[in-house]
Amino acid sequence: MKRLLIKNGTIVTLGDPNRVLTRHAVLIEDGRVKAILPQESAQKVKAQTIDAGGKVVLPGFINCHMHFYSTFARGLSGVAPAASFPDKLRNLWWRLDRLLSPEMCYYSALAAGLEAIRHGTTTIIDHHSSPGAVRGSLGRIADAVRQLGLRACLCYEVSDRNGPGIAREGIRENLRFLEECRQADDNRLMALFGSHASFTLEEGTLRRCAQYARKYEAGFHIHCAEGKSDQSASLLRFGKRVVPRLAEHGILGPRTICAHAVHLQNREWDLLAKTGTAVVHNPQSNSNNGVGVMDLLKASQRGVLVGLGTDAMTLNMLEELRSAIWTQRLFHRNPDVAFSEATGLLMKNNREICNRYFQRVGQLKEGWEADLICIDYFPPTPMDKENFPGHMVSGLSQAPVDTTIVGGKVLMKKKKVLVLDEEKTDRDAQRSSSKLWRRFKSRSGLNR
Ligand SMILES: [Zn+2]
């Protein structure tokens, strides 16, 4: 029996209701939370200890939409300018992803995962694409996730944009990984059936995806109405808008994640609410791509479960949360809206989405997975359960994560990652990304 005691901290449970407990301890046994105790009672407990004095202890964050491989686009030059979001996809992302090798999939996941640990993000729902190296790509990402000790839910994005052969390979890669996860039955690694977006999926491909996914009772992870062009292409080619189209194919449902949902009509929101489909909001990415702002207030009012993702813009969920608040306020031109809706995404909804795939992840509660982080933060103003969200947005978001623990395993302590050699990992990732950049510059972009 392995016991670990996180003592002397301010514990924030992020449960229902959220509790903020000063001078408390979390006892971890065999990877799960065994008890949350007042400091005095914790004195008698015999266990290995971590002192969380001057720190806030809370559950590790969950990122509900991510692309590990996008990490390798950081600092890339020589990308042809884009006048629109579809241009950006063609000039950058669809050129870059084609050139990824299995090794690059592995190292980009390793580099991104390292940053996740540093920022206290412990569960990641990823959406992967490497059309030139489909087969086995999810296995390589899973290797990185295992090595890092994180939790991840993976999928391969099926698309017809590289031809029907690659689309079929994508389907096979999803099935292979779904089967692997079913057999492993490991709460660290889960699978969804990935698909890119309505506008790059032909009718036959969508139909096949739905058929196969049904066999595994798998949900989908798909981009939905991220740009206006997804809606116009859907209307032009298939005679219907994106959400009804996905609904007709049986893609929607409580196990499915629709990322972005920027350009939806009311009846599409209602369809997502009725089917229990989760939507994931990625405000920084939407701003960066200039595609528009998802109306979080409307989505919440219409009863849609909305979570928060970063779309690879960052691994820091508190940074993304701040962006969610600011963009809603700009969008609604109102300085007083969206605080509770936005903080609710991270404090509650991401947990709910995550537990559609994993079990007992995302709050500090007896019997739940011991995924927790300690942040250096001694509040300069009173902090309690009522005003904790304010401290989270304005204070914790500016403070360094000191310790990251997943399933009772300490991945980072005193800001040092313990599970692998940080410098070596980043050096290896640099070598791998340089190779990718050489391919990118010789085969595409401005030099073409
Ligand atoms: Zn995305």
CSV table of C-alpha atoms and ligand atoms in Angstrom, one decimal:
chain,number,residue,atom,x,y,z
A,1,MET,CA,0.0,0.0,0.0
A,2,LYS,CA,1.5,3.3,-1.1
A,3,ARG,CA,0.6,6.4,0.9
A,4,LEU,CA,1.3,10.0,0.2
A,5,LEU,CA,0.2,12.9,2.4
A,6,ILE,CA,0.0,16.5,1.0
A,7,LYS,CA,-0.1,18.4,4.2
A,8,ASN,CA,-0.5,21.9,5.4
A,9,GLY,CA,-2.1,23.4,2.3
A,10,THR,CA,-5.3,25.2,1.3
A,11,ILE,CA,-7.4,22.5,-0.3
A,12,VAL,CA,-9.8,23.4,-3.0
A,13,THR,CA,-11.9,20.4,-3.9
A,14,LEU,CA,-13.7,21.7,-7.0
A,15,GLY,CA,-16.6,19.4,-6.1
A,16,ASP,CA,-20.3,20.0,-5.8
A,17,PRO,CA,-20.3,22.2,-3.8
A,18,ASN,CA,-16.8,23.4,-4.1
A,19,ARG,CA,-15.0,23.6,-0.7
A,20,VAL,CA,-12.0,25.7,0.3
A,21,LEU,CA,-10.3,24.3,3.4
A,22,THR,CA,-7.3,26.1,5.0
A,23,ARG,CA,-4.7,24.1,6.9
A,24,HIS,CA,-5.9,20.8,5.6
A,25,ALA,CA,-4.2,17.7,4.1
A,26,VAL,CA,-5.0,15.2,1.4
A,27,LEU,CA,-4.1,11.6,2.1
A,28,ILE,CA,-3.5,9.5,-1.1
A,29,GLU,CA,-3.6,5.8,-1.0
A,30,ASP,CA,-2.9,3.5,-4.0
A,31,GLY,CA,-3.4,6.4,-6.4
A,32,ARG,CA,-6.7,7.6,-5.0
A,33,VAL,CA,-7.8,10.2,-2.5
A,34,LYS,CA,-8.2,8.4,0.7
A,35,ALA,CA,-9.2,11.3,2.9
A,36,ILE,CA,-9.2,15.1,3.3
A,37,LEU,CA,-8.2,15.9,6.9
A,38,PRO,CA,-7.7,18.9,9.1
A,39,GLN,CA,-4.0,19.4,9.6
A,40,GLU,CA,-4.2,18.4,13.3
A,41,SER,CA,-5.6,14.9,12.5
A,42,ALA,CA,-3.1,14.5,9.6
A,43,GLN,CA,-0.1,14.8,12.1
A,44,LYS,CA,-0.6,11.2,13.2
A,45,VAL,CA,-0.8,9.7,9.7
A,46,LYS,CA,2.2,7.7,8.7
A,47,ALA,CA,3.0,8.4,5.0
A,48,GLN,CA,5.5,10.0,2.7
A,49,THR,CA,4.7,13.7,2.8
A,50,ILE,CA,4.8,16.8,0.7
A,51,ASP,CA,4.5,20.1,2.5
A,52,ALA,CA,2.0,22.3,0.7
A,53,GLY,CA,2.4,25.3,3.1
A,54,GLY,CA,1.8,28.5,1.3
A,55,LYS,CA,0.2,26.6,-1.6
A,56,VAL,CA,-3.2,26.0,-2.9
A,57,VAL,CA,-3.9,22.3,-3.6
A,58,LEU,CA,-6.6,21.6,-6.3
A,59,PRO,CA,-7.4,19.0,-8.8
A,60,GLY,CA,-5.3,18.9,-12.0
A,61,PHE,CA,-6.8,20.8,-14.9
A,62,ILE,CA,-8.5,19.1,-17.8
A,63,ASN,CA,-8.0,20.3,-21.4
A,64,CYS,CA,-11.0,19.2,-23.5
A,65,HIS,CA,-9.6,20.0,-27.0
A,66,MET,CA,-6.0,19.8,-27.9
A,67,HIS,CA,-3.7,18.9,-30.8
A,68,PHE,CA,-0.3,17.6,-29.5
A,69,TYR,CA,1.3,17.8,-32.9
A,70,SER,CA,0.6,21.6,-33.2
A,71,THR,CA,3.4,22.1,-30.7
A,72,PHE,CA,5.8,21.7,-33.6
A,73,ALA,CA,4.4,24.7,-35.4
A,74,ARG,CA,5.8,27.0,-32.7
A,75,GLY,CA,8.2,29.6,-34.3
A,76,LEU,CA,7.8,28.1,-37.8
A,77,SER,CA,8.5,30.6,-40.5
A,78,GLY,CA,8.0,30.5,-44.2
A,79,VAL,CA,4.2,30.0,-44.0
A,80,ALA,CA,2.4,31.7,-46.9
A,81,PRO,CA,0.1,34.5,-45.6
A,82,ALA,CA,-3.6,33.7,-45.1
A,83,ALA,CA,-6.5,35.9,-45.9
A,84,SER,CA,-9.1,33.6,-44.4
A,85,PHE,CA,-9.4,30.7,-42.0
A,86,PRO,CA,-9.5,28.1,-44.9
A,87,ASP,CA,-6.3,29.7,-46.2
A,88,LYS,CA,-4.7,29.2,-42.8
A,89,LEU,CA,-5.6,25.5,-42.9
A,90,ARG,CA,-4.3,25.1,-46.4
A,91,ASN,CA,-1.1,27.1,-46.0
A,92,LEU,CA,-0.1,25.9,-42.6
A,93,TRP,CA,-1.9,23.0,-40.9
A,94,TRP,CA,-2.8,20.8,-43.8
A,95,ARG,CA,0.8,21.1,-45.1
A,96,LEU,CA,2.4,20.5,-41.8
A,97,ASP,CA,0.4,17.5,-40.6
A,98,ARG,CA,1.1,15.6,-43.9
A,99,LEU,CA,4.8,15.8,-43.2
A,100,LEU,CA,4.7,14.3,-39.7
A,101,SER,CA,6.4,11.0,-39.1
A,102,PRO,CA,5.5,8.6,-36.3
A,103,GLU,CA,8.6,9.8,-34.4
A,104,MET,CA,7.5,13.5,-34.7
A,105,CYS,CA,4.0,12.5,-33.4
A,106,TYR,CA,5.8,11.0,-30.4
A,107,TYR,CA,8.2,13.9,-29.7
A,108,SER,CA,5.5,16.6,-30.2
A,109,ALA,CA,3.3,14.8,-27.7
A,110,LEU,CA,6.2,14.5,-25.3
A,111,ALA,CA,7.1,18.2,-25.5
A,112,ALA,CA,3.4,19.3,-25.1
A,113,GLY,CA,2.9,16.9,-22.3
A,114,LEU,CA,5.9,18.3,-20.5
A,115,GLU,CA,4.3,21.7,-20.6
A,116,ALA,CA,1.1,20.3,-19.4
A,117,ILE,CA,2.8,19.0,-16.3
A,118,ARG,CA,4.5,22.3,-15.8
A,119,HIS,CA,1.1,24.1,-16.0
A,120,GLY,CA,-0.8,21.6,-13.9
A,121,THR,CA,-2.9,20.1,-16.7
A,122,THR,CA,-3.2,16.5,-16.0
A,123,THR,CA,-5.9,15.2,-18.5
A,124,ILE,CA,-5.9,16.0,-22.2
A,125,ILE,CA,-8.5,15.2,-24.8
A,126,ASP,CA,-6.4,15.2,-28.0
A,127,HIS,CA,-7.4,15.3,-31.7
A,128,HIS,CA,-4.6,14.0,-33.9
A,129,SER,CA,-3.8,14.2,-37.6
A,130,SER,CA,-0.8,12.9,-39.5
A,131,PRO,CA,-2.0,11.9,-43.0
A,132,GLY,CA,1.5,10.8,-44.1
A,133,ALA,CA,1.9,8.5,-41.1
A,134,VAL,CA,-1.6,7.4,-40.0
A,135,ARG,CA,-1.0,3.8,-39.0
A,136,GLY,CA,0.3,3.5,-35.4
A,137,SER,CA,0.4,7.3,-34.8
A,138,LEU,CA,-2.0,7.0,-31.8
A,139,GLY,CA,0.2,4.3,-30.4
A,140,ARG,CA,3.2,6.6,-30.5
A,141,ILE,CA,1.3,9.4,-28.8
A,142,ALA,CA,0.1,6.9,-26.2
A,143,ASP,CA,3.7,5.9,-25.6
A,144,ALA,CA,4.5,9.6,-24.8
A,145,VAL,CA,1.4,9.9,-22.5
A,146,ARG,CA,2.4,6.8,-20.6
A,147,GLN,CA,6.0,8.0,-20.2
A,148,LEU,CA,4.8,11.3,-18.9
A,149,GLY,CA,2.3,9.7,-16.5
A,150,LEU,CA,-0.6,11.9,-17.7
A,151,ARG,CA,-4.2,11.0,-18.7
A,152,ALA,CA,-5.3,11.4,-22.3
A,153,CYS,CA,-8.2,10.5,-24.5
A,154,LEU,CA,-6.9,10.2,-28.1
A,155,CYS,CA,-8.4,10.0,-31.6
A,156,TYR,CA,-7.3,10.2,-35.2
A,157,GLU,CA,-9.2,12.8,-37.3
A,158,VAL,CA,-10.7,11.1,-40.3
A,159,SER,CA,-10.9,13.4,-43.3
A,160,ASP,CA,-11.3,13.1,-47.1
A,161,ARG,CA,-9.0,16.0,-47.8
A,162,ASN,CA,-6.1,13.7,-48.6
A,163,GLY,CA,-8.2,11.3,-50.6
A,164,PRO,CA,-10.3,8.2,-49.8
A,165,GLY,CA,-7.3,6.0,-49.1
A,166,ILE,CA,-6.1,8.1,-46.2
A,167,ALA,CA,-9.7,8.5,-44.9
A,168,ARG,CA,-9.9,4.7,-44.7
A,169,GLU,CA,-6.6,4.5,-42.9
A,170,GLY,CA,-7.9,7.1,-40.4
A,171,ILE,CA,-10.9,4.9,-39.7
A,172,ARG,CA,-8.7,1.9,-39.2
A,173,GLU,CA,-6.4,3.8,-36.8
A,174,ASN,CA,-9.3,4.9,-34.7
A,175,LEU,CA,-10.7,1.3,-34.6
A,176,ARG,CA,-7.3,-0.1,-33.7
A,177,PHE,CA,-6.8,2.3,-30.9
A,178,LEU,CA,-10.4,1.9,-29.6
A,179,GLU,CA,-9.8,-1.9,-29.5
A,180,GLU,CA,-6.5,-1.4,-27.7
A,181,CYS,CA,-8.1,0.8,-25.1
A,182,ARG,CA,-11.0,-1.6,-24.6
A,183,GLN,CA,-8.6,-4.5,-24.0
A,184,ALA,CA,-6.3,-2.5,-21.7
A,185,ASP,CA,-9.1,-1.0,-19.6
A,186,ASP,CA,-6.8,1.6,-18.2
A,187,ASN,CA,-8.2,4.8,-16.7
A,188,ARG,CA,-5.1,6.7,-18.1
A,189,LEU,CA,-5.8,6.2,-21.8
A,190,MET,CA,-9.1,6.4,-23.5
A,191,ALA,CA,-10.3,6.7,-27.1
A,192,LEU,CA,-12.8,8.6,-29.1
A,193,PHE,CA,-13.6,8.2,-32.8
A,194,GLY,CA,-12.0,11.3,-34.4
A,195,SER,CA,-13.1,13.1,-37.5
A,196,HIS,CA,-12.0,16.4,-38.9
A,197,ALA,CA,-14.9,18.6,-39.7
A,198,SER,CA,-18.1,18.3,-41.8
A,199,PHE,CA,-16.6,20.2,-44.8
A,200,THR,CA,-13.8,17.7,-45.4
A,201,LEU,CA,-16.0,14.6,-44.8
A,202,GLU,CA,-18.0,13.1,-47.7
A,203,GLU,CA,-21.3,11.4,-47.1
A,204,GLY,CA,-19.9,7.8,-47.5
A,205,THR,CA,-17.0,8.5,-45.1
A,206,LEU,CA,-19.3,10.0,-42.4
A,207,ARG,CA,-21.6,7.0,-42.8
A,208,ARG,CA,-18.8,4.5,-42.4
A,209,CYS,CA,-17.4,6.4,-39.4
A,210,ALA,CA,-20.8,6.3,-37.7
A,211,GLN,CA,-21.2,2.6,-38.4
A,212,TYR,CA,-17.8,1.6,-37.0
A,213,ALA,CA,-18.0,3.9,-34.0
A,214,ARG,CA,-21.4,2.3,-33.1
A,215,LYS,CA,-19.7,-1.1,-32.8
A,216,TYR,CA,-17.5,0.3,-30.0
A,217,GLU,CA,-20.2,2.6,-28.6
A,218,ALA,CA,-17.6,5.3,-29.2
A,219,GLY,CA,-18.4,9.0,-29.2
A,220,PHE,CA,-16.9,11.4,-31.7
A,221,HIS,CA,-14.4,14.2,-31.4
A,222,ILE,CA,-15.0,16.6,-34.3
A,223,HIS,CA,-14.6,20.3,-35.2
A,224,CYS,CA,-17.9,21.9,-35.7
A,225,ALA,CA,-18.7,25.2,-37.4
A,226,GLU,CA,-15.3,26.6,-36.4
A,227,GLY,CA,-15.4,29.0,-39.4
A,228,LYS,CA,-18.4,30.2,-41.4
A,229,SER,CA,-17.0,28.2,-44.3
A,230,ASP,CA,-17.9,24.9,-42.6
A,231,GLN,CA,-21.6,26.0,-42.7
A,232,SER,CA,-21.5,27.3,-46.3
A,233,ALA,CA,-19.8,24.2,-47.6
A,234,SER,CA,-22.3,22.0,-45.8
A,235,LEU,CA,-25.3,23.9,-47.3
A,236,LEU,CA,-23.8,24.0,-50.7
A,237,ARG,CA,-22.7,20.4,-51.0
A,238,PHE,CA,-25.1,18.5,-48.7
A,239,GLY,CA,-28.1,20.9,-48.6
A,240,LYS,CA,-28.1,21.2,-44.8
A,241,ARG,CA,-26.3,22.9,-42.0
A,242,VAL,CA,-23.5,21.2,-40.1
A,243,VAL,CA,-25.3,20.2,-36.9
A,244,PRO,CA,-28.4,18.7,-38.5
A,245,ARG,CA,-26.0,16.9,-40.9
A,246,LEU,CA,-24.0,15.4,-38.1
A,247,ALA,CA,-27.3,14.5,-36.3
A,248,GLU,CA,-28.6,12.6,-39.3
A,249,HIS,CA,-25.5,10.5,-39.4
A,250,GLY,CA,-25.8,9.6,-35.7
A,251,ILE,CA,-22.6,11.5,-34.8
A,252,LEU,CA,-24.2,13.5,-32.0
A,253,GLY,CA,-24.8,12.3,-28.4
A,254,PRO,CA,-23.6,12.5,-24.9
A,255,ARG,CA,-20.3,10.8,-25.7
A,256,THR,CA,-19.5,13.2,-28.6
A,257,ILE,CA,-17.4,16.4,-28.4
A,258,CYS,CA,-18.0,19.2,-30.9
A,259,ALA,CA,-15.1,21.6,-30.8
A,260,HIS,CA,-15.6,25.3,-31.4
A,261,ALA,CA,-19.3,25.7,-32.4
A,262,VAL,CA,-18.7,29.4,-33.3
A,263,HIS,CA,-21.3,29.7,-36.1
A,264,LEU,CA,-24.6,28.1,-35.0
A,265,GLN,CA,-28.2,29.0,-35.3
A,266,ASN,CA,-30.6,28.6,-32.3
A,267,ARG,CA,-32.0,25.4,-33.6
A,268,GLU,CA,-28.5,23.9,-33.9
A,269,TRP,CA,-27.8,24.8,-30.3
A,270,ASP,CA,-31.1,23.1,-29.3
A,271,LEU,CA,-30.2,20.0,-31.2
A,272,LEU,CA,-26.9,19.8,-29.4
A,273,ALA,CA,-28.7,20.3,-26.0
A,274,LYS,CA,-31.3,17.7,-26.9
A,275,THR,CA,-28.8,15.1,-27.9
A,276,GLY,CA,-26.6,15.8,-24.8
A,277,THR,CA,-23.6,16.6,-27.1
A,278,ALA,CA,-20.7,18.4,-25.4
A,279,VAL,CA,-19.3,21.5,-27.0
A,280,VAL,CA,-15.7,22.7,-26.3
A,281,HIS,CA,-15.0,26.4,-26.4
A,282,ASN,CA,-11.4,27.5,-27.5
A,283,PRO,CA,-11.4,31.2,-27.2
A,284,GLN,CA,-7.7,31.9,-27.8
A,285,SER,CA,-7.7,29.8,-31.0
A,286,ASN,CA,-10.9,31.4,-32.3
A,287,SER,CA,-9.4,34.9,-31.7
A,288,ASN,CA,-6.1,33.9,-33.3
A,289,ASN,CA,-7.8,32.5,-36.4
A,290,GLY,CA,-10.2,35.5,-36.5
A,291,VAL,CA,-13.1,33.1,-37.0
A,292,GLY,CA,-15.5,34.8,-34.5
A,293,VAL,CA,-16.6,34.2,-30.9
A,294,MET,CA,-18.8,31.4,-29.6
A,295,ASP,CA,-21.7,32.8,-27.7
A,296,LEU,CA,-21.1,31.2,-24.4
A,297,LEU,CA,-24.1,32.9,-22.7
A,298,LYS,CA,-26.5,31.6,-25.4
A,299,ALA,CA,-25.0,28.1,-25.3
A,300,SER,CA,-25.4,28.0,-21.5
A,301,GLN,CA,-28.9,29.4,-21.6
A,302,ARG,CA,-30.0,26.8,-24.1
A,303,GLY,CA,-28.8,24.0,-21.9
A,304,VAL,CA,-25.7,22.9,-23.8
A,305,LEU,CA,-22.8,21.4,-21.8
A,306,VAL,CA,-19.8,23.5,-22.7
A,307,GLY,CA,-16.2,22.7,-21.8
A,308,LEU,CA,-13.0,24.5,-22.2
A,309,GLY,CA,-10.1,23.5,-24.5
A,310,THR,CA,-7.1,25.3,-25.9
A,311,ASP,CA,-6.8,23.9,-29.4
A,312,ALA,CA,-3.0,23.8,-28.8
A,313,MET,CA,-2.7,27.5,-28.1
A,314,THR,CA,-1.4,26.8,-24.6
A,315,LEU,CA,-1.3,24.0,-22.0
A,316,ASN,CA,-2.2,26.6,-19.3
A,317,MET,CA,-5.9,26.2,-18.7
A,318,LEU,CA,-6.1,29.3,-16.5
A,319,GLU,CA,-4.7,31.5,-19.3
A,320,GLU,CA,-7.4,30.0,-21.6
A,321,LEU,CA,-10.0,30.7,-18.9
A,322,ARG,CA,-9.1,34.4,-18.7
A,323,SER,CA,-9.4,34.6,-22.5
A,324,ALA,CA,-12.8,33.1,-22.3
A,325,ILE,CA,-14.0,35.8,-20.0
A,326,TRP,CA,-12.4,38.7,-21.9
A,327,THR,CA,-13.7,37.6,-25.3
A,328,GLN,CA,-17.3,37.1,-24.0
A,329,ARG,CA,-17.2,40.6,-22.6
A,330,LEU,CA,-15.9,42.1,-25.8
A,331,PHE,CA,-18.4,40.1,-27.8
A,332,HIS,CA,-21.4,41.2,-25.6
A,333,ARG,CA,-19.9,44.6,-25.0
A,334,ASN,CA,-20.7,44.2,-21.4
A,335,PRO,CA,-18.1,44.3,-18.6
A,336,ASP,CA,-20.1,42.3,-16.2
A,337,VAL,CA,-21.1,39.1,-18.1
A,338,ALA,CA,-19.8,35.6,-18.4
A,339,PHE,CA,-17.8,35.3,-15.3
A,340,SER,CA,-19.8,32.4,-13.7
A,341,GLU,CA,-20.3,30.7,-17.1
A,342,ALA,CA,-16.6,30.8,-18.0
A,343,THR,CA,-15.3,29.8,-14.6
A,344,GLY,CA,-17.9,27.0,-14.6
A,345,LEU,CA,-16.4,25.5,-17.8
A,346,LEU,CA,-13.1,24.8,-16.0
A,347,MET,CA,-14.4,24.2,-12.4
A,348,LYS,CA,-17.3,21.9,-13.3
A,349,ASN,CA,-18.1,21.2,-17.0
A,350,ASN,CA,-14.7,19.9,-18.0
A,351,ARG,CA,-14.9,17.4,-15.2
A,352,GLU,CA,-18.4,16.3,-16.4
A,353,ILE,CA,-17.1,15.9,-20.0
A,354,CYS,CA,-14.0,14.1,-18.8
A,355,ASN,CA,-16.0,11.6,-16.8
A,356,ARG,CA,-18.0,10.6,-19.9
A,357,TYR,CA,-14.7,8.7,-20.8
A,358,PHE,CA,-12.7,8.4,-17.6
A,359,GLN,CA,-13.8,7.4,-14.2
A,360,ARG,CA,-13.6,9.6,-11.2
A,361,VAL,CA,-11.3,12.3,-12.5
A,362,GLY,CA,-11.4,16.0,-11.7
A,363,GLN,CA,-12.3,16.7,-8.1
A,364,LEU,CA,-10.7,16.1,-4.7
A,365,LYS,CA,-13.0,13.6,-3.1
A,366,GLU,CA,-12.6,10.3,-1.3
A,367,GLY,CA,-12.3,7.4,-3.8
A,368,TRP,CA,-11.5,9.7,-6.8
A,369,GLU,CA,-8.3,9.6,-8.7
A,370,ALA,CA,-5.5,11.5,-6.9
A,371,ASP,CA,-4.8,14.0,-9.8
A,372,LEU,CA,-3.8,17.2,-8.0
A,373,ILE,CA,-1.5,20.2,-8.2
A,374,CYS,CA,0.0,22.6,-5.7
A,375,ILE,CA,0.2,26.2,-6.8
A,376,ASP,CA,2.4,28.8,-4.9
A,377,TYR,CA,-0.3,31.2,-3.8
A,378,PHE,CA,-0.8,32.9,-0.5
A,379,PRO,CA,-3.9,35.1,-1.1
A,380,PRO,CA,-3.4,38.8,-0.4
A,381,THR,CA,-7.2,39.2,0.3
A,382,PRO,CA,-9.6,36.8,2.1
A,383,MET,CA,-10.3,33.7,0.1
A,384,ASP,CA,-13.3,31.4,0.6
A,385,LYS,CA,-15.5,29.1,-1.5
A,386,GLU,CA,-17.7,32.0,-2.7
A,387,ASN,CA,-14.9,34.1,-4.0
A,388,PHE,CA,-12.5,31.4,-5.0
A,389,PRO,CA,-13.2,31.8,-8.8
A,390,GLY,CA,-12.1,35.4,-8.5
A,391,HIS,CA,-8.8,34.3,-6.9
A,392,MET,CA,-8.4,31.6,-9.6
A,393,VAL,CA,-8.8,34.1,-12.5
A,394,SER,CA,-6.8,37.0,-11.0
A,395,GLY,CA,-4.3,35.3,-8.7
A,396,LEU,CA,-3.7,31.6,-9.3
A,397,SER,CA,-3.5,32.2,-13.0
A,398,GLN,CA,-0.4,34.4,-12.3
A,399,ALA,CA,1.2,32.0,-9.9
A,400,PRO,CA,3.6,29.1,-10.6
A,401,VAL,CA,2.6,25.5,-10.3
A,402,ASP,CA,5.0,23.8,-7.9
A,403,THR,CA,3.8,20.2,-7.8
A,404,THR,CA,1.8,18.0,-10.2
A,405,ILE,CA,0.5,14.5,-9.2
A,406,VAL,CA,-1.5,12.1,-11.4
A,407,GLY,CA,-3.0,8.9,-9.9
A,408,GLY,CA,-0.8,9.4,-6.8
A,409,LYS,CA,2.4,9.5,-8.8
A,410,VAL,CA,4.4,12.7,-8.4
A,411,LEU,CA,5.3,14.0,-11.9
A,412,MET,CA,6.7,17.3,-10.8
A,413,LYS,CA,7.9,18.5,-7.4
A,414,LYS,CA,9.4,21.9,-6.5
A,415,LYS,CA,9.0,22.8,-10.2
A,416,LYS,CA,11.2,20.0,-11.4
A,417,VAL,CA,9.7,17.3,-13.6
A,418,LEU,CA,10.7,13.9,-12.2
A,419,VAL,CA,9.4,11.5,-14.9
A,420,LEU,CA,11.9,12.4,-17.5
A,421,ASP,CA,14.9,14.5,-18.3
A,422,GLU,CA,13.4,17.9,-19.2
A,423,GLU,CA,16.4,19.2,-21.1
A,424,LYS,CA,17.0,16.1,-23.0
A,425,THR,CA,13.3,15.8,-24.0
A,426,ASP,CA,13.3,19.4,-25.3
A,427,ARG,CA,16.5,18.8,-27.2
A,428,ASP,CA,15.1,15.6,-28.8
A,429,ALA,CA,11.9,17.5,-29.6
A,430,GLN,CA,14.0,20.3,-31.2
A,431,ARG,CA,15.8,17.8,-33.4
A,432,SER,CA,12.6,16.2,-34.5
A,433,SER,CA,10.8,19.5,-35.2
A,434,SER,CA,13.8,20.8,-37.2
A,435,LYS,CA,13.5,17.8,-39.4
A,436,LEU,CA,9.8,18.6,-39.8
A,437,TRP,CA,10.6,22.2,-40.6
A,438,ARG,CA,13.1,21.2,-43.3
A,439,ARG,CA,10.5,19.1,-44.9
A,440,PHE,CA,7.9,21.9,-44.7
A,441,LYS,CA,10.2,24.5,-46.2
A,442,SER,CA,11.4,22.2,-49.1
A,443,ARG,CA,8.1,20.9,-50.1
A,444,SER,CA,5.5,23.6,-49.4
A,445,GLY,CA,4.7,27.1,-48.4
A,446,LEU,CA,6.6,30.0,-49.9
A,447,ASN,CA,9.3,27.9,-51.5
A,448,ARG,CA,6.9,25.9,-53.6
B,1,ZN,ZN,-8.9,21.9,-33.1
